[in-house]
mmCIF file of C-alpha atoms and ligand atoms in Angstrom:
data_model
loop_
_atom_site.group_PDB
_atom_site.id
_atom_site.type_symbol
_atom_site.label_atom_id
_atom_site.label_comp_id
_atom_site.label_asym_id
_atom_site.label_seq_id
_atom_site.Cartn_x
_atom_site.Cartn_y
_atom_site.Cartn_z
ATOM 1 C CA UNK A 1 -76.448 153.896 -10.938
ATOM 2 C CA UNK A 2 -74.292 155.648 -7.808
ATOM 3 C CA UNK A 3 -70.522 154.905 -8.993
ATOM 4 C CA UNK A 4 -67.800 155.363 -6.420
ATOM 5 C CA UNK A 5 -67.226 159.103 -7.741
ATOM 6 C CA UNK A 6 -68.400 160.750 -10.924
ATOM 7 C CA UNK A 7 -66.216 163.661 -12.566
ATOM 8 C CA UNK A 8 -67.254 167.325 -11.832
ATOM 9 C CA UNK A 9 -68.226 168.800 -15.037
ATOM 10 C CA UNK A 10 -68.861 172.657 -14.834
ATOM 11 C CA UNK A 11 -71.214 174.722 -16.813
ATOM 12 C CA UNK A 12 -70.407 174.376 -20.656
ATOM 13 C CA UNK A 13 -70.281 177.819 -21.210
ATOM 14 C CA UNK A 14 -67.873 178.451 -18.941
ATOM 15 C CA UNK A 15 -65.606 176.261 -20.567
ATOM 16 C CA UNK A 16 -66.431 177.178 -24.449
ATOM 17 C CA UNK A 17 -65.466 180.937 -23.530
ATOM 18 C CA UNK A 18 -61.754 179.750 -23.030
ATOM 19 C CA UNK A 19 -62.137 177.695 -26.029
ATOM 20 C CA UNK A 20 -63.150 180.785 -28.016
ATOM 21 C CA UNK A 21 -59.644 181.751 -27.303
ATOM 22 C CA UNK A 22 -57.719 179.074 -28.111
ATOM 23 C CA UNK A 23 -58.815 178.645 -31.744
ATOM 24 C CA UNK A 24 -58.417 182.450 -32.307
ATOM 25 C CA UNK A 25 -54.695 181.891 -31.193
ATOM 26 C CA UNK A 26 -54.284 178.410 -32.838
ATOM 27 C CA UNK A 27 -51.847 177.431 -29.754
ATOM 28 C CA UNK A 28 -52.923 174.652 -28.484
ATOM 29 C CA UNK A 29 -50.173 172.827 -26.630
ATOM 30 C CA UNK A 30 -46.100 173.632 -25.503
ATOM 31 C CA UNK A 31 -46.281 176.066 -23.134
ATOM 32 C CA UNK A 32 -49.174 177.909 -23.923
ATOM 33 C CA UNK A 33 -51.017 181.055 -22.166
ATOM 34 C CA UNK A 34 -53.783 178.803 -20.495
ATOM 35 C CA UNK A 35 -51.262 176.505 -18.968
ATOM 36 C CA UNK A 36 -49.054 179.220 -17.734
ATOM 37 C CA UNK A 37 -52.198 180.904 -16.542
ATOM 38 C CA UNK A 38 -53.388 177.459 -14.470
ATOM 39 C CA UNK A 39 -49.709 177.667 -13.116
ATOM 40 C CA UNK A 40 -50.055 181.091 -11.485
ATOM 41 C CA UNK A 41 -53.886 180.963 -10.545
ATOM 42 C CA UNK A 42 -52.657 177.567 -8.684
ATOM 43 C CA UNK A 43 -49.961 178.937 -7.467
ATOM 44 C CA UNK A 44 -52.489 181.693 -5.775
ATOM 45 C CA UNK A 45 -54.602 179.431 -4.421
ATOM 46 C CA UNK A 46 -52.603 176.855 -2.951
ATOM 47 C CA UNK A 47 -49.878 179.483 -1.795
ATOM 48 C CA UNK A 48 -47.046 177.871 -2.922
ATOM 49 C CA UNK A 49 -44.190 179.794 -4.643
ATOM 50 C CA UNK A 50 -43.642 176.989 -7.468
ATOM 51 C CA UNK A 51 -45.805 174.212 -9.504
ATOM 52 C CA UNK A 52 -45.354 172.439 -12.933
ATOM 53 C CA UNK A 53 -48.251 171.452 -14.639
ATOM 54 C CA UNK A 54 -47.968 167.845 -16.506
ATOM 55 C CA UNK A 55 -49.804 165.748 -18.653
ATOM 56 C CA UNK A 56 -50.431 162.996 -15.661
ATOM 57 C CA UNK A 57 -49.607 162.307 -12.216
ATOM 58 C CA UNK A 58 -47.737 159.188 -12.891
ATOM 59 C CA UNK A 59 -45.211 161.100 -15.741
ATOM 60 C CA UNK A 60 -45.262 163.405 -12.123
ATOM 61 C CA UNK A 61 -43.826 160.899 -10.234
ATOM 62 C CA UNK A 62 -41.169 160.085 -12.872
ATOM 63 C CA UNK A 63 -39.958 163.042 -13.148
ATOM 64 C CA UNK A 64 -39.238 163.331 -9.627
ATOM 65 C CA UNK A 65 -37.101 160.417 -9.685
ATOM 66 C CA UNK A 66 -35.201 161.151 -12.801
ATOM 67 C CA UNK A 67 -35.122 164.959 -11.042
ATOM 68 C CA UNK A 68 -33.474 163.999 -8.004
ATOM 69 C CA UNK A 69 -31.570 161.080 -9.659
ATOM 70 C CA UNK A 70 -32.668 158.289 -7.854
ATOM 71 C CA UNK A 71 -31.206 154.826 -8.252
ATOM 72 C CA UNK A 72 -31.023 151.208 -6.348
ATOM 73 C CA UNK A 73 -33.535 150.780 -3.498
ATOM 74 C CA UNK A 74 -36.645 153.208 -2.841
ATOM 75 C CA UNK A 75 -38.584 153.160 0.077
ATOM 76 C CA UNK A 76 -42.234 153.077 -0.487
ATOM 77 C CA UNK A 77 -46.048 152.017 0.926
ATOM 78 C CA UNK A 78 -47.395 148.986 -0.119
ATOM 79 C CA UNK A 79 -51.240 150.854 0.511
ATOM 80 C CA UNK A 80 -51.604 152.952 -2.701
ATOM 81 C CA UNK A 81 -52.685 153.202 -6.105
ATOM 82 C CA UNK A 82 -50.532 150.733 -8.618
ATOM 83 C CA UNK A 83 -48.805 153.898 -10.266
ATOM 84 C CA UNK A 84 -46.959 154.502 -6.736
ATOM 85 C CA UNK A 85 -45.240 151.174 -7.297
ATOM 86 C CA UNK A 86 -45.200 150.908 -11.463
ATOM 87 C CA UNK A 87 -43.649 153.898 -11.734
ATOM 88 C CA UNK A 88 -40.524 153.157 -9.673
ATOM 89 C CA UNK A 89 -40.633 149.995 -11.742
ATOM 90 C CA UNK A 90 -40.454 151.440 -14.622
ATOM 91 C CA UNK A 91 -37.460 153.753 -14.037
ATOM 92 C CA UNK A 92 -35.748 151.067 -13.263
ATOM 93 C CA UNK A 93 -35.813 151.255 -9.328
ATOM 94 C CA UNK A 94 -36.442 148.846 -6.875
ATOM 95 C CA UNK A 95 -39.605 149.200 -4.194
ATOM 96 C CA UNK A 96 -38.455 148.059 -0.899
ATOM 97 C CA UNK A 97 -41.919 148.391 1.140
ATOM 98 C CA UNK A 98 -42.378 149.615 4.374
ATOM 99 C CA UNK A 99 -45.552 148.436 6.300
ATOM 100 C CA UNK A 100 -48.417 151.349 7.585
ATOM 101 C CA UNK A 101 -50.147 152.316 10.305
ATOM 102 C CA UNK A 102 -53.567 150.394 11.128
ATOM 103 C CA UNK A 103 -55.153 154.086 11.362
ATOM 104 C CA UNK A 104 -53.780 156.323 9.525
ATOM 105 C CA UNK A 105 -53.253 153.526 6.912
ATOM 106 C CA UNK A 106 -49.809 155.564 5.931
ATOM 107 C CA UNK A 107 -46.502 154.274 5.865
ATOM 108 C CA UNK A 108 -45.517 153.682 9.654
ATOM 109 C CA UNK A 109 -42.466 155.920 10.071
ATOM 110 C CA UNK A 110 -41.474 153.460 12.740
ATOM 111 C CA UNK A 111 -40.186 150.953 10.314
ATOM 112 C CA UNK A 112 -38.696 153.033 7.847
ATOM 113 C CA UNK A 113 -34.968 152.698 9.357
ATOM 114 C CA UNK A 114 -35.076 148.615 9.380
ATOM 115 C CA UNK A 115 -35.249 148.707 5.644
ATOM 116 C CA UNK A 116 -32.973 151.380 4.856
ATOM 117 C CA UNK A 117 -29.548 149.591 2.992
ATOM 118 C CA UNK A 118 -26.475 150.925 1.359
ATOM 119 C CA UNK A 119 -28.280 150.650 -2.098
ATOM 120 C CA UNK A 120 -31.606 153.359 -0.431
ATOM 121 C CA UNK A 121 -31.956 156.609 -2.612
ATOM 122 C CA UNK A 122 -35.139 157.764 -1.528
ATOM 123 C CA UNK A 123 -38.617 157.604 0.812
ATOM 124 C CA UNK A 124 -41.699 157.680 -1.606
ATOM 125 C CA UNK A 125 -44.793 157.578 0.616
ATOM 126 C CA UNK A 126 -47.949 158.766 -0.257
ATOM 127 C CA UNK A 127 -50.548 160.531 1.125
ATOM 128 C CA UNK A 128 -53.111 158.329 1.851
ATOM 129 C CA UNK A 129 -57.001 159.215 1.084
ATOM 130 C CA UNK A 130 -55.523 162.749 0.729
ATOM 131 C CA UNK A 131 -54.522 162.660 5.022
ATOM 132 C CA UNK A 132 -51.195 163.413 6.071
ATOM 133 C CA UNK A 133 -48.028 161.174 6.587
ATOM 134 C CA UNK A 134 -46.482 162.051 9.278
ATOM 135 C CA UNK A 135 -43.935 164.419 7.475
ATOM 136 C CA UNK A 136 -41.932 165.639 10.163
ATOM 137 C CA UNK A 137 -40.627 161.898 11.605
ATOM 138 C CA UNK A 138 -39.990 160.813 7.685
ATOM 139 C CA UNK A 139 -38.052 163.663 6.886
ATOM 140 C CA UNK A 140 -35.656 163.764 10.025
ATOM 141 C CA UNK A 141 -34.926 159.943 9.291
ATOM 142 C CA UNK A 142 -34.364 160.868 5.701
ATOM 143 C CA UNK A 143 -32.187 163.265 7.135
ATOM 144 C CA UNK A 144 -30.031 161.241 9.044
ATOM 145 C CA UNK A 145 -29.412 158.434 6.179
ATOM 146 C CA UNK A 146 -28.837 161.551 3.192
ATOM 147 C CA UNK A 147 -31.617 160.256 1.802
ATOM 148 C CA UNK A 148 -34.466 162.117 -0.576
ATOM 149 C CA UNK A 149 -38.205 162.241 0.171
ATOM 150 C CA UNK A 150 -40.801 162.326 -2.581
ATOM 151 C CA UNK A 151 -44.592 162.572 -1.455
ATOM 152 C CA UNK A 152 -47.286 161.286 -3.788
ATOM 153 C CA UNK A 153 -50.019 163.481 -2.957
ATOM 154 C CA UNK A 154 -52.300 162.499 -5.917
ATOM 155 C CA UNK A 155 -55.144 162.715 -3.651
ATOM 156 C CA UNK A 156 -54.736 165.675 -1.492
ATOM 157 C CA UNK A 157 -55.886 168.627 -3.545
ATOM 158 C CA UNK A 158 -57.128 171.164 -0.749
ATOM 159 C CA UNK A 159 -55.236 169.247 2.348
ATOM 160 C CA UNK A 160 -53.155 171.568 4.726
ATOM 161 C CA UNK A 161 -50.705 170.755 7.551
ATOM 162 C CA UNK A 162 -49.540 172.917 9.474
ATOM 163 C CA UNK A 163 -51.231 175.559 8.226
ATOM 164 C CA UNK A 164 -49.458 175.207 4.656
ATOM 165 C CA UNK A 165 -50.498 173.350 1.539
ATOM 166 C CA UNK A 166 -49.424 169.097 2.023
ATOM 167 C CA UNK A 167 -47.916 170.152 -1.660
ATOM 168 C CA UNK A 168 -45.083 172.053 0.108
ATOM 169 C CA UNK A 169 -43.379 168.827 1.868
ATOM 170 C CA UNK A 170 -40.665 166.889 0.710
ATOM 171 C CA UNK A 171 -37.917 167.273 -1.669
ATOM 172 C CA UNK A 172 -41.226 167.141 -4.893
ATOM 173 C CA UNK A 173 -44.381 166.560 -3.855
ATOM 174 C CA UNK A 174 -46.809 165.204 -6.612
ATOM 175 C CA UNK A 175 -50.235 165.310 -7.732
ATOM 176 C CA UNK A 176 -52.687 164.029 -10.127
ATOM 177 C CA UNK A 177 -55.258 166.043 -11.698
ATOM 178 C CA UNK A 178 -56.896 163.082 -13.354
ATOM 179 C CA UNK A 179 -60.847 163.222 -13.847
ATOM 180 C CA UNK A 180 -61.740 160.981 -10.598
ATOM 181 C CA UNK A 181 -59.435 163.618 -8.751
ATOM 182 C CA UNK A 182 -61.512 165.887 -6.560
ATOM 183 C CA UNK A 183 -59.661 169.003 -8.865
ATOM 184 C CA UNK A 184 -59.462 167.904 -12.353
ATOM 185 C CA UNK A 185 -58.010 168.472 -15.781
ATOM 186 C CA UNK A 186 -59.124 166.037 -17.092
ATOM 187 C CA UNK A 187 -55.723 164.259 -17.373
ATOM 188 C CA UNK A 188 -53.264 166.140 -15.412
ATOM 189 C CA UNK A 189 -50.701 166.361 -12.985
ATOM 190 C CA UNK A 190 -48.148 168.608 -10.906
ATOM 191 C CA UNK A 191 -44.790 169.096 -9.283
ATOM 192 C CA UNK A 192 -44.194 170.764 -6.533
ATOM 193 C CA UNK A 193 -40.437 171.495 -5.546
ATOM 194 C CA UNK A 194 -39.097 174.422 -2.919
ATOM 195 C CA UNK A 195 -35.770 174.207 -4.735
ATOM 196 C CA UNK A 196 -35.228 176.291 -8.061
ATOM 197 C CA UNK A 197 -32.351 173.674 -9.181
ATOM 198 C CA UNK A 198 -34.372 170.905 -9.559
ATOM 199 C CA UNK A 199 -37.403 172.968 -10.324
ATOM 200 C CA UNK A 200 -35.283 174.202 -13.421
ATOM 201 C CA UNK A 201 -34.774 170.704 -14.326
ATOM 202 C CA UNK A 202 -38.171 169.159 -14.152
ATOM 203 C CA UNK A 203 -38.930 172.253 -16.312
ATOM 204 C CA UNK A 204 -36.523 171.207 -18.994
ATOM 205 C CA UNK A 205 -37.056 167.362 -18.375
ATOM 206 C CA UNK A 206 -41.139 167.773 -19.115
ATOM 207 C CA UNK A 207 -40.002 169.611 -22.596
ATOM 208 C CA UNK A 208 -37.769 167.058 -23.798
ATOM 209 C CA UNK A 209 -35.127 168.923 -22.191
ATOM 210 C CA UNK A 210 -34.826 171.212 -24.715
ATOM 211 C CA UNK A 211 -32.784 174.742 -23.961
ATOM 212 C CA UNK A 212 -33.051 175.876 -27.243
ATOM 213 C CA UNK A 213 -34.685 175.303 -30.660
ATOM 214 C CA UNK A 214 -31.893 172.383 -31.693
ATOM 215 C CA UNK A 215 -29.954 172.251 -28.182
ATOM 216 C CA UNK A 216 -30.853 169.018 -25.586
ATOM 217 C CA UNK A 217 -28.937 169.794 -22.108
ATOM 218 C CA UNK A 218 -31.014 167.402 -20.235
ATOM 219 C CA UNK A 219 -32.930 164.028 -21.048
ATOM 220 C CA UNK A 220 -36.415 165.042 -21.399
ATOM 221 C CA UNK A 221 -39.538 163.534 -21.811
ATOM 222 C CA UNK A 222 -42.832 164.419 -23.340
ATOM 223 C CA UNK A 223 -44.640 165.467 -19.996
ATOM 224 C CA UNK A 224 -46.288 168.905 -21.759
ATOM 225 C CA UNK A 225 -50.387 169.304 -21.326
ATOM 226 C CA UNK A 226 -52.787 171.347 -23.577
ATOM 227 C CA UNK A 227 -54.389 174.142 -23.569
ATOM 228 C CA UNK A 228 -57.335 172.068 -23.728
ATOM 229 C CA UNK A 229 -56.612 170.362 -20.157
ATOM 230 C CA UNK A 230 -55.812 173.991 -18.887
ATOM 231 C CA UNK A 231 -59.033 175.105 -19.926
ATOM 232 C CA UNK A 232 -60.866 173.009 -17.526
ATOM 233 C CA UNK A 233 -58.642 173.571 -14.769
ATOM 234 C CA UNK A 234 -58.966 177.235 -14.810
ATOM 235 C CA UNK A 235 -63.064 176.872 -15.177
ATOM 236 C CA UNK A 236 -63.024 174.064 -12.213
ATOM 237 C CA UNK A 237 -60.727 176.087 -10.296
ATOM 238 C CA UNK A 238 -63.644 178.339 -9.842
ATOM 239 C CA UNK A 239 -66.135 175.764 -8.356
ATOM 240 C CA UNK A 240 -63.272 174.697 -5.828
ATOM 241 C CA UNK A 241 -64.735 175.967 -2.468
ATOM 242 C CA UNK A 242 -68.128 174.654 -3.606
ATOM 243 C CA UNK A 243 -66.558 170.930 -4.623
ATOM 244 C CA UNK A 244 -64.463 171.035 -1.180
ATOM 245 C CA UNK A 245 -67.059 172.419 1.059
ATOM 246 C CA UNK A 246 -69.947 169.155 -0.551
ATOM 247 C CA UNK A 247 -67.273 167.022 0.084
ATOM 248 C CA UNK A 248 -66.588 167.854 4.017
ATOM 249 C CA UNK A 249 -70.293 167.844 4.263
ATOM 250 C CA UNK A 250 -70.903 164.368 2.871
ATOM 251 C CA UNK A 251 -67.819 163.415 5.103
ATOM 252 C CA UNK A 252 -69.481 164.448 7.843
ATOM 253 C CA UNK A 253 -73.135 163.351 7.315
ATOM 254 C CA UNK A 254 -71.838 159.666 6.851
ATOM 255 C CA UNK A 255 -69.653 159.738 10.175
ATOM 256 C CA UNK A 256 -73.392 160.473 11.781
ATOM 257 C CA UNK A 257 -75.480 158.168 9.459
ATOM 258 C CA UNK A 258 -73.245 154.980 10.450
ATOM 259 C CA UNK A 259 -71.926 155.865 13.724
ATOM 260 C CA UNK A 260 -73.505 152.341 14.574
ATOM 261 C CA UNK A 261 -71.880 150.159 11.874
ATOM 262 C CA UNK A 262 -69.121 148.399 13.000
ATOM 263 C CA UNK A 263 -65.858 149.606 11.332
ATOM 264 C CA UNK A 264 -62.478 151.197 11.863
ATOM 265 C CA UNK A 265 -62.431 155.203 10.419
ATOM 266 C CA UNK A 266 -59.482 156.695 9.160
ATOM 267 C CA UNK A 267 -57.853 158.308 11.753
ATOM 268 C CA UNK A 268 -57.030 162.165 10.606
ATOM 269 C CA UNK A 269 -53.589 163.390 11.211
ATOM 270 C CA UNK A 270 -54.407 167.401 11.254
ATOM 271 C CA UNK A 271 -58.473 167.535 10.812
ATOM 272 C CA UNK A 272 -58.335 171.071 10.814
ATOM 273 C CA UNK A 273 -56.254 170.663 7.681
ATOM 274 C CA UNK A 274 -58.043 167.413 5.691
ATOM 275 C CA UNK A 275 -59.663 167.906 2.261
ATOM 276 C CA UNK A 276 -62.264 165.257 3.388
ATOM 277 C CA UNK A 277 -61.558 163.644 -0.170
ATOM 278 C CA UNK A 278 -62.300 159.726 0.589
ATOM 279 C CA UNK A 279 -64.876 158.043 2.854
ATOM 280 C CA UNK A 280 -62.730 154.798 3.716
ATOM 281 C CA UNK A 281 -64.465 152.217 6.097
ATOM 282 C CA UNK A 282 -61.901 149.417 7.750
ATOM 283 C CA UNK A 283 -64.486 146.353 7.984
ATOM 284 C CA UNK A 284 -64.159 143.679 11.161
ATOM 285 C CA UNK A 285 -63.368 141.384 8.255
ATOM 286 C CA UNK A 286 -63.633 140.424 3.995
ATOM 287 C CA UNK A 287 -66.384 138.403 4.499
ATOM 288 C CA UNK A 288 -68.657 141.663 6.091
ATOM 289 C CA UNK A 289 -67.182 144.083 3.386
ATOM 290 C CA UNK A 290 -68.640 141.100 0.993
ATOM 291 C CA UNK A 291 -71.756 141.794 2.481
ATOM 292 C CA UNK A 292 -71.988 144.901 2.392
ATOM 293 C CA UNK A 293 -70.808 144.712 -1.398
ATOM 294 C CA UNK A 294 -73.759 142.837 -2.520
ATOM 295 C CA UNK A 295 -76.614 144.427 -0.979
ATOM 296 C CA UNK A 296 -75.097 147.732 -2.755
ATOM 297 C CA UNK A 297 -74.275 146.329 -5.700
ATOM 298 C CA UNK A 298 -77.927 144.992 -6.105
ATOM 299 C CA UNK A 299 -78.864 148.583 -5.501
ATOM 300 C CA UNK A 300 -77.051 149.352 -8.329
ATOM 301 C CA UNK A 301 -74.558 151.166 -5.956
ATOM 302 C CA UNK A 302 -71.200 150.583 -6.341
ATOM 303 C CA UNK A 303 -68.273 151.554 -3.466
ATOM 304 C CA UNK A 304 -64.799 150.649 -4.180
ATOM 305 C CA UNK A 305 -62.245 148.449 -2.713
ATOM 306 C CA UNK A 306 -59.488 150.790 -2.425
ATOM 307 C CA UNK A 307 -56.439 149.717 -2.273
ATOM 308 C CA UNK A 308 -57.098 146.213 -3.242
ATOM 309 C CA UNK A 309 -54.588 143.679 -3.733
ATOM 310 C CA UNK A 310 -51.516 145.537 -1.073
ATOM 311 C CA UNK A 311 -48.907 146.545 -3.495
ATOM 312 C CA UNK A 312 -46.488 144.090 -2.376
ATOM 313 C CA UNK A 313 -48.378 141.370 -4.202
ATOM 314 C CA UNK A 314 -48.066 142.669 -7.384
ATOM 315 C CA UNK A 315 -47.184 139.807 -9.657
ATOM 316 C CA UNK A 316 -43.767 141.371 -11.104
ATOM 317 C CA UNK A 317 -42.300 142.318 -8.114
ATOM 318 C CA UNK A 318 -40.325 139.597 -5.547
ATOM 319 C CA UNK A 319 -42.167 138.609 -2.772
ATOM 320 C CA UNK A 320 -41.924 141.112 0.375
ATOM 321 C CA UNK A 321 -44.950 140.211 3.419
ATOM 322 C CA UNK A 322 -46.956 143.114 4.418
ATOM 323 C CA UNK A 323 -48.915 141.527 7.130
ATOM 324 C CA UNK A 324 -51.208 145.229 7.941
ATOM 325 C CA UNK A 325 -51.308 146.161 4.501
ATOM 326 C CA UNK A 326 -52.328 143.009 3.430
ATOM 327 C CA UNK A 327 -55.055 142.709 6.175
ATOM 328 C CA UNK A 328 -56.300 146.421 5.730
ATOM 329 C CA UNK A 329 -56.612 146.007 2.174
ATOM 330 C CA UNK A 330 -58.776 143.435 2.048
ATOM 331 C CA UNK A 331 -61.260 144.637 4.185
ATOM 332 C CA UNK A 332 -61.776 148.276 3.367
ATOM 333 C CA UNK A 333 -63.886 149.706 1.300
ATOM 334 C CA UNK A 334 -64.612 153.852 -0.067
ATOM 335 C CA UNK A 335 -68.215 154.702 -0.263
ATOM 336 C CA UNK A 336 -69.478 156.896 -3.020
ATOM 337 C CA UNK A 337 -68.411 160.461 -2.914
ATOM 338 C CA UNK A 338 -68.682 163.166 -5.484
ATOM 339 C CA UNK A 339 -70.070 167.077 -6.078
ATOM 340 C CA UNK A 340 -73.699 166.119 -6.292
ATOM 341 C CA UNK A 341 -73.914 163.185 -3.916
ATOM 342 C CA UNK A 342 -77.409 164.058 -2.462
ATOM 343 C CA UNK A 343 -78.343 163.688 1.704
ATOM 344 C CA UNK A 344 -80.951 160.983 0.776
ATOM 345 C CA UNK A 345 -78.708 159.173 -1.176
ATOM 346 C CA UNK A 346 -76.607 158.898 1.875
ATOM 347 C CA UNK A 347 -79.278 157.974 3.622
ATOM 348 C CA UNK A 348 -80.277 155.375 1.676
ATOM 349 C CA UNK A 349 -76.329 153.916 1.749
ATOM 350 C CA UNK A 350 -76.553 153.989 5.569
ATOM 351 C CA UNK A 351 -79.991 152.048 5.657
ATOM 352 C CA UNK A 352 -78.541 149.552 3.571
ATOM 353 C CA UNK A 353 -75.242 148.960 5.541
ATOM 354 C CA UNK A 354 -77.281 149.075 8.882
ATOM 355 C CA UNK A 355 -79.681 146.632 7.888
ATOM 356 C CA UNK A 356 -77.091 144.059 6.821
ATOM 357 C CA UNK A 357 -74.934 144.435 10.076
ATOM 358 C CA UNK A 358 -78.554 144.166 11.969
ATOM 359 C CA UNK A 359 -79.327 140.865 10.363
HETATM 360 C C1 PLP B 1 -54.560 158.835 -9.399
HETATM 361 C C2 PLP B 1 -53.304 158.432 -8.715
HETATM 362 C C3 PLP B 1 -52.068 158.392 -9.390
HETATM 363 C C4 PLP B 1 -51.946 158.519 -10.874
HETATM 364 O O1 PLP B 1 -52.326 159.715 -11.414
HETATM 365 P P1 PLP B 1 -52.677 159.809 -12.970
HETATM 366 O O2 PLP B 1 -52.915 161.270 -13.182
HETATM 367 O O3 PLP B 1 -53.920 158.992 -13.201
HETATM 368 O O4 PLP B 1 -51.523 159.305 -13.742
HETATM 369 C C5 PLP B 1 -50.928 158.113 -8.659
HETATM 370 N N1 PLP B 1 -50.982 157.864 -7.332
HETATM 371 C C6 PLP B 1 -52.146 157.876 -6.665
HETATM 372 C C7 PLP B 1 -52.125 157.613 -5.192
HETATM 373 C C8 PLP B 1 -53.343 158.137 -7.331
HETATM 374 O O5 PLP B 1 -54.497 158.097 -6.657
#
């Protein structure tokens, strides 16, 4: 069976040496030397001056809000994963959506300011398929209206813009560091902040905002990870450039393989910069992507529809019509893409698409 993506799992031995280590110390969670070790090794490698590790990248996101103390209305895409939305649900914040771009398939900057109201805190866009928003436009309109940005960039492990890490944008940028994640933990997440206020706080907020032993000068929330999770991250950390560089090639090799299917790319805001993460194809229409669907499915190969449903549709919130979102996300689909993904398997992908469109 070829799944969507598959978890990278490195050699055992790699990781059993760090696990040597953690039941000589008997630490194995608050704070412990593995996890402040995965901070500073990520710190290195992304080049970024601060990071928080988490337990997930939705507890991620809600600690940004409750960082920055959001409240009322936030701005937000209606073409992500559900935890975008749920999250702001679930801190008690309303998602006002904001339509994307056909091609980029981020939120279109050029309808951010129509939905801005008295009651807007905050822009929280994400990073679509790991490519760029376009930062600068979003954050001179959330400079205008005093207004925070928050980036989740749960799929972007690897992309630069501008020749920096995507992780240094916005007020907190977040990521996951979940299993399917092309850098994993496991379960896992990350903050990223440029400002040692808040960064202090998200510190103290992830630790039940604890200062001392019995003293509580924030309200905290269990968003510790293990030394465990750490453990992996510091043994995948090593097989980064290898994971990255697979992934740009299979990028690459299916742009050739299907350059005569019939679909919309995703159009790359700095290539230079992407982390080639997703292989998104915009179909001419559902009933194609249906079509393509089966014949893999009956291969026992199975791509993704994702996003599917548009955000907007989910059945707690009020309704709000997202006419491109809507339309995009019922039409595209991510072929399979993971560390061991081999050429002929590719191959045999592309054959199958081709021969469906051709009959
Ligand atoms: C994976 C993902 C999340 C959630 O991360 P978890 O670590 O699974 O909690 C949030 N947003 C996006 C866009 C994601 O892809």
């Amino acid at each position: 069976m070829i799944a969507v993506t598959k978890p990278f799992l490195p050699p055992q031995e790699e990781y059993e040496a760090y696990i040597k280590g953690i039941w000589q110390r008997n630490w194995l969670t608050n704070n412990g030397p593995l996890v402040n070790e995965l901070e500073l090794e990520l710190k290195e490698y992304l080049d970024l001056k601060h990071l928080l590790y988490v337990n997930n990248g939705t507890i991620a996101l809600q600690l940004a809000f409750k960082a920055l103390d959001l409240r009322g209305e936030v701005i937000t895409t209606p073409f992500s994963y559900v935890a975008t939305v749920s999250s702001l649900v679930w801190e008690g914040l309303t998602p006002v959506f904001v339509d994307i771009n056909p091609k980029s398939l981020n939120i279109d900057p050029g309808k951010i300011e129509a939905a801005i109201t008295p009651q807007t805190s905050a822009i929280l866009a994400t990073h679509v398929y790991g490519n760029p928003c376009e930062v600068d436009k979003i954050q001179k309109i959330a400079d205008k209206h005093g207004l925070k940005v928050i980036y989740d960039a749960a799929h972007c492990f690897g992309t630069r813009y501008k020749g920096k890490s995507i992780f240094a944008y916005g007020d907190i940028s977040t990521t996951s560091f979940h299993a399917t994640k092309l850098f994993h933990t496991i379960e896992g997440g990350a903050l990223f902040t440029q400002n040692p206020e808040v960064l202090k706080r998200i510190a103290l907020m992830r630790n039940f905002g604890h200062t001392g032993t019995n003293t509580f000068d924030e309200l905290g929330i269990n968003g510790k990870n293990s030394e465990f999770h750490a453990a992996m991250g510091l043994v995948n950390l090593r097989h980064i450039e290898a994971i990255l560089n697979s992934r740009k090639e299979q990028w690459l090799l299916y742009r050739d393989l299907l350059h005569n299917l019939d679909y919309q790319p995703l159009r790359l805001t700095d290539p230079q910069g992407y982390n080639f993460s997703y292989y998104p194809m915009v179909l001419p229409d559902e009933a194609s992507l249906e079509k393509y669907m089966e014949i893999l499915n009956v291969n026992y190969i199975f791509p993704r529809r994702y996003f599917y449903p548009s955000l907007n549709l989910l059945p707690y919130l009020g309704a709000q019509s997202m006419p491109v979102s809507e339309d995009i996300s019922t039409r595209v689909l991510c072929l399979p893409m993971y560390h061991d993904l081999s050429p002929e398997t590719q191959q045999m992908i592309a054959r199958f698409l081709l021969r469906v469109q051709n009959n």
